[in-house]
Amino acid sequence: MATQEAHRREIRLVSEASFRFTHAITRRPPRSAVMGLRAENQGDPDIDTMLVHHQQYVEAMEGAGVSVTVLDALEEFPDSLFVEDTALCLPEVAVVLRPGAPTRAGESAAMAPALASVYSTVIELVGPGTIEGGDILTTGREVLVGLSERTTLAGVEELSKALAPWGYSVRGVETPAGVLHFKTESSLLADTTILATRQLADSGAFEGYTVVEVQPGEEAAANSIRVNDVVFMPQGFPGTVARVREAGFSVVELPNSECHKIDGGLSCLSLRFSPS
Ligand code: CIR
């Protein structure tokens, strides 16, 4: 009986690995973030406000039971606060990625030592493809990778080969034209439940998954993050927050106005993981 119970608990833990996290790595926003990449000009971010929001983000993660490392700001890389794009962290292995934006390519090497301090196995992709973490959605079933202007087929193939020894299945899908990253428009809520914009839900990428659609007009709410028992969502999207609560999830709203001006969502601000 006790063995069966332990086995059931192990299955539950394994299947929740995509949103149960003990650790996170973030990087303090640099003053140079005023020069961060963006598709449209929505005005420069106010860095003092961004720093306040970042601190709130770190405290919210800690409140969800995560031990958070805050790395020093890197002034030479204006987008370096968006650490998610530099690595993929799975329980067994961390993969150092290859950002496709030329101004961001050097951010990965700066992240590698922090990963080596917590993981016994760290792999570095060597190219020639490129792949950014914002295009990678790890579910309870597979690793979905959106092909985008930053993530190439060669990058997806290299990741797929790198993860094969651990039995991960990597599936390349399309990121809609004009959308920065696959996760700009989608997030994991539970193992097989995804929050997505209607555009992405209609793309066919989520066949076999339950999809909660963001309220039309609230597309930026699609970049949220499930962390342990909470879903962190950006402030200002009440219709979508109501839908996520209705679907049975606990929501904590966080301010993200300044990162939004340089196309950054909540997921971009951390690498979240539980090394095994
Ligand atoms: C960029 O264009 O690379 C940054 N300004 C925003 C990166 C957002 N990262 C993410 O969605 N994972």
PDB file of N, CA, C and O and ligand atoms in Angstrom, residues 36-38 79 82 84-85 101 104 132-135 150 180-181 183-184 223 262-265 267-269, ligand 1:
ATOM      1  N   GLY A  36      16.690  48.550 -25.562  1.00  0.00           N
ATOM      2  CA  GLY A  36      16.260  47.176 -25.847  1.00  0.00           C
ATOM      3  C   GLY A  36      15.552  47.075 -27.198  1.00  0.00           C
ATOM      4  O   GLY A  36      14.903  48.028 -27.650  1.00  0.00           O
ATOM      5  N   LEU A  37      15.674  45.920 -27.822  1.00  0.00           N
ATOM      6  CA  LEU A  37      15.036  45.692 -29.129  1.00  0.00           C
ATOM      7  C   LEU A  37      13.519  45.765 -28.991  1.00  0.00           C
ATOM      8  O   LEU A  37      12.961  45.366 -27.964  1.00  0.00           O
ATOM      9  N   ARG A  38      12.862  46.263 -30.022  1.00  0.00           N
ATOM     10  CA  ARG A  38      11.393  46.300 -30.032  1.00  0.00           C
ATOM     11  C   ARG A  38      10.900  46.375 -31.470  1.00  0.00           C
ATOM     12  O   ARG A  38      11.593  46.935 -32.334  1.00  0.00           O
ATOM     13  N   ASP A  79      19.245  43.809 -23.663  1.00  0.00           N
ATOM     14  CA  ASP A  79      18.121  42.881 -23.473  1.00  0.00           C
ATOM     15  C   ASP A  79      18.445  41.739 -22.512  1.00  0.00           C
ATOM     16  O   ASP A  79      17.695  40.759 -22.432  1.00  0.00           O
ATOM     17  N   PHE A  82      16.215  39.572 -20.113  1.00  0.00           N
ATOM     18  CA  PHE A  82      15.307  38.539 -20.625  1.00  0.00           C
ATOM     19  C   PHE A  82      16.050  37.205 -20.713  1.00  0.00           C
ATOM     20  O   PHE A  82      16.285  36.645 -21.779  1.00  0.00           O
ATOM     21  N   GLU A  84      15.380  34.229 -20.172  1.00  0.00           N
ATOM     22  CA  GLU A  84      14.738  33.017 -20.709  1.00  0.00           C
ATOM     23  C   GLU A  84      15.284  32.642 -22.084  1.00  0.00           C
ATOM     24  O   GLU A  84      15.321  31.461 -22.451  1.00  0.00           O
ATOM     25  N   ASP A  85      15.703  33.650 -22.848  1.00  0.00           N
ATOM     26  CA  ASP A  85      16.124  33.381 -24.225  1.00  0.00           C
ATOM     27  C   ASP A  85      17.485  32.710 -24.323  1.00  0.00           C
ATOM     28  O   ASP A  85      17.877  32.259 -25.390  1.00  0.00           O
ATOM     29  N   ALA A 101      19.030  37.046 -32.344  1.00  0.00           N
ATOM     30  CA  ALA A 101      19.246  38.492 -32.500  1.00  0.00           C
ATOM     31  C   ALA A 101      20.744  38.751 -32.324  1.00  0.00           C
ATOM     32  O   ALA A 101      21.298  38.433 -31.265  1.00  0.00           O
ATOM     33  N   ARG A 104      22.165  39.974 -29.148  1.00  0.00           N
ATOM     34  CA  ARG A 104      21.933  39.163 -27.955  1.00  0.00           C
ATOM     35  C   ARG A 104      22.797  37.896 -27.924  1.00  0.00           C
ATOM     36  O   ARG A 104      22.770  37.151 -26.931  1.00  0.00           O
ATOM     37  N   GLU A 132      15.925  30.657 -29.543  1.00  0.00           N
ATOM     38  CA  GLU A 132      15.738  31.479 -28.332  1.00  0.00           C
ATOM     39  C   GLU A 132      14.694  30.811 -27.434  1.00  0.00           C
ATOM     40  O   GLU A 132      13.684  30.272 -27.912  1.00  0.00           O
ATOM     41  N   GLY A 133      14.922  30.907 -26.138  1.00  0.00           N
ATOM     42  CA  GLY A 133      14.039  30.245 -25.172  1.00  0.00           C
ATOM     43  C   GLY A 133      12.595  30.714 -25.230  1.00  0.00           C
ATOM     44  O   GLY A 133      11.681  29.968 -24.880  1.00  0.00           O
ATOM     45  N   GLY A 134      12.368  31.942 -25.701  1.00  0.00           N
ATOM     46  CA  GLY A 134      10.997  32.442 -25.815  1.00  0.00           C
ATOM     47  C   GLY A 134      10.173  31.650 -26.812  1.00  0.00           C
ATOM     48  O   GLY A 134       8.943  31.707 -26.801  1.00  0.00           O
ATOM     49  N   ASP A 135      10.870  30.887 -27.666  1.00  0.00           N
ATOM     50  CA  ASP A 135      10.155  30.055 -28.640  1.00  0.00           C
ATOM     51  C   ASP A 135       9.939  28.631 -28.138  1.00  0.00           C
ATOM     52  O   ASP A 135       9.424  27.801 -28.875  1.00  0.00           O
ATOM     53  N   ARG A 150      13.756  34.418 -34.974  1.00  0.00           N
ATOM     54  CA  ARG A 150      14.909  34.185 -34.098  1.00  0.00           C
ATOM     55  C   ARG A 150      15.306  32.699 -34.026  1.00  0.00           C
ATOM     56  O   ARG A 150      16.404  32.381 -33.591  1.00  0.00           O
ATOM     57  N   LEU A 180       6.895  37.947 -32.091  1.00  0.00           N
ATOM     58  CA  LEU A 180       8.303  37.785 -31.731  1.00  0.00           C
ATOM     59  C   LEU A 180       8.640  36.327 -31.426  1.00  0.00           C
ATOM     60  O   LEU A 180       9.518  35.732 -32.042  1.00  0.00           O
ATOM     61  N   HIS A 181       7.960  35.766 -30.425  1.00  0.00           N
ATOM     62  CA  HIS A 181       8.262  34.407 -29.976  1.00  0.00           C
ATOM     63  C   HIS A 181       6.983  33.585 -29.864  1.00  0.00           C
ATOM     64  O   HIS A 181       5.910  34.137 -29.628  1.00  0.00           O
ATOM     65  N   LYS A 183       6.079  31.879 -27.360  1.00  0.00           N
ATOM     66  CA  LYS A 183       5.476  32.121 -26.033  1.00  0.00           C
ATOM     67  C   LYS A 183       5.037  33.572 -25.825  1.00  0.00           C
ATOM     68  O   LYS A 183       4.521  33.884 -24.764  1.00  0.00           O
ATOM     69  N   THR A 184       5.234  34.427 -26.842  1.00  0.00           N
ATOM     70  CA  THR A 184       4.595  35.743 -26.767  1.00  0.00           C
ATOM     71  C   THR A 184       3.084  35.517 -26.758  1.00  0.00           C
ATOM     72  O   THR A 184       2.329  36.298 -26.188  1.00  0.00           O
ATOM     73  N   ASN A 223       1.257  35.772 -22.435  1.00  0.00           N
ATOM     74  CA  ASN A 223       2.560  35.464 -21.846  1.00  0.00           C
ATOM     75  C   ASN A 223       2.441  35.553 -20.330  1.00  0.00           C
ATOM     76  O   ASN A 223       2.580  36.617 -19.727  1.00  0.00           O
ATOM     77  N   ILE A 262       9.550  47.007 -24.502  1.00  0.00           N
ATOM     78  CA  ILE A 262      10.618  46.405 -25.322  1.00  0.00           C
ATOM     79  C   ILE A 262      10.314  44.909 -25.546  1.00  0.00           C
ATOM     80  O   ILE A 262      11.199  44.059 -25.578  1.00  0.00           O
ATOM     81  N   ASP A 263       9.015  44.639 -25.700  1.00  0.00           N
ATOM     82  CA  ASP A 263       8.519  43.320 -26.122  1.00  0.00           C
ATOM     83  C   ASP A 263       8.822  42.187 -25.141  1.00  0.00           C
ATOM     84  O   ASP A 263       8.882  41.015 -25.546  1.00  0.00           O
ATOM     85  N   GLY A 264       9.012  42.513 -23.879  1.00  0.00           N
ATOM     86  CA  GLY A 264       9.297  41.470 -22.897  1.00  0.00           C
ATOM     87  C   GLY A 264       8.073  41.140 -22.053  1.00  0.00           C
ATOM     88  O   GLY A 264       7.395  42.029 -21.554  1.00  0.00           O
ATOM     89  N   GLY A 265       7.792  39.861 -21.901  1.00  0.00           N
ATOM     90  CA  GLY A 265       6.694  39.416 -21.041  1.00  0.00           C
ATOM     91  C   GLY A 265       7.235  38.825 -19.753  1.00  0.00           C
ATOM     92  O   GLY A 265       8.450  38.808 -19.515  1.00  0.00           O
ATOM     93  N   SER A 267       7.395  35.700 -18.741  1.00  0.00           N
ATOM     94  CA  SER A 267       8.193  34.467 -18.841  1.00  0.00           C
ATOM     95  C   SER A 267       9.652  34.793 -19.160  1.00  0.00           C
ATOM     96  O   SER A 267      10.567  34.113 -18.703  1.00  0.00           O
ATOM     97  N   CYS A 268       9.859  35.848 -19.949  1.00  0.00           N
ATOM     98  CA  CYS A 268      11.218  36.179 -20.412  1.00  0.00           C
ATOM     99  C   CYS A 268      12.163  36.497 -19.265  1.00  0.00           C
ATOM    100  O   CYS A 268      13.380  36.395 -19.411  1.00  0.00           O
ATOM    101  N   LEU A 269      11.604  36.899 -18.124  1.00  0.00           N
ATOM    102  CA  LEU A 269      12.435  37.437 -17.040  1.00  0.00           C
ATOM    103  C   LEU A 269      13.077  36.385 -16.148  1.00  0.00           C
ATOM    104  O   LEU A 269      13.793  36.726 -15.213  1.00  0.00           O
TER     105      LEU A 269
HETATM  106  C1  CIR B   1      14.037  41.063 -27.719  1.00  0.00           C
HETATM  107  O1  CIR B   1      13.502  41.544 -28.730  1.00  0.00           O
HETATM  108  O2  CIR B   1      14.833  40.136 -27.793  1.00  0.00           O
HETATM  109  C2  CIR B   1      13.707  41.641 -26.361  1.00  0.00           C
HETATM  110  N1  CIR B   1      13.495  43.046 -26.475  1.00  0.00           N
HETATM  111  C3  CIR B   1      12.485  40.977 -25.779  1.00  0.00           C
HETATM  112  C4  CIR B   1      12.725  39.512 -25.496  1.00  0.00           C
HETATM  113  C5  CIR B   1      11.532  38.842 -24.941  1.00  0.00           C
HETATM  114  N2  CIR B   1      11.850  37.506 -24.579  1.00  0.00           N
HETATM  115  C6  CIR B   1      10.985  36.510 -24.567  1.00  0.00           C
HETATM  116  O3  CIR B   1       9.860  36.659 -25.035  1.00  0.00           O
HETATM  117  N3  CIR B   1      11.401  35.327 -24.121  1.00  0.00           N
END
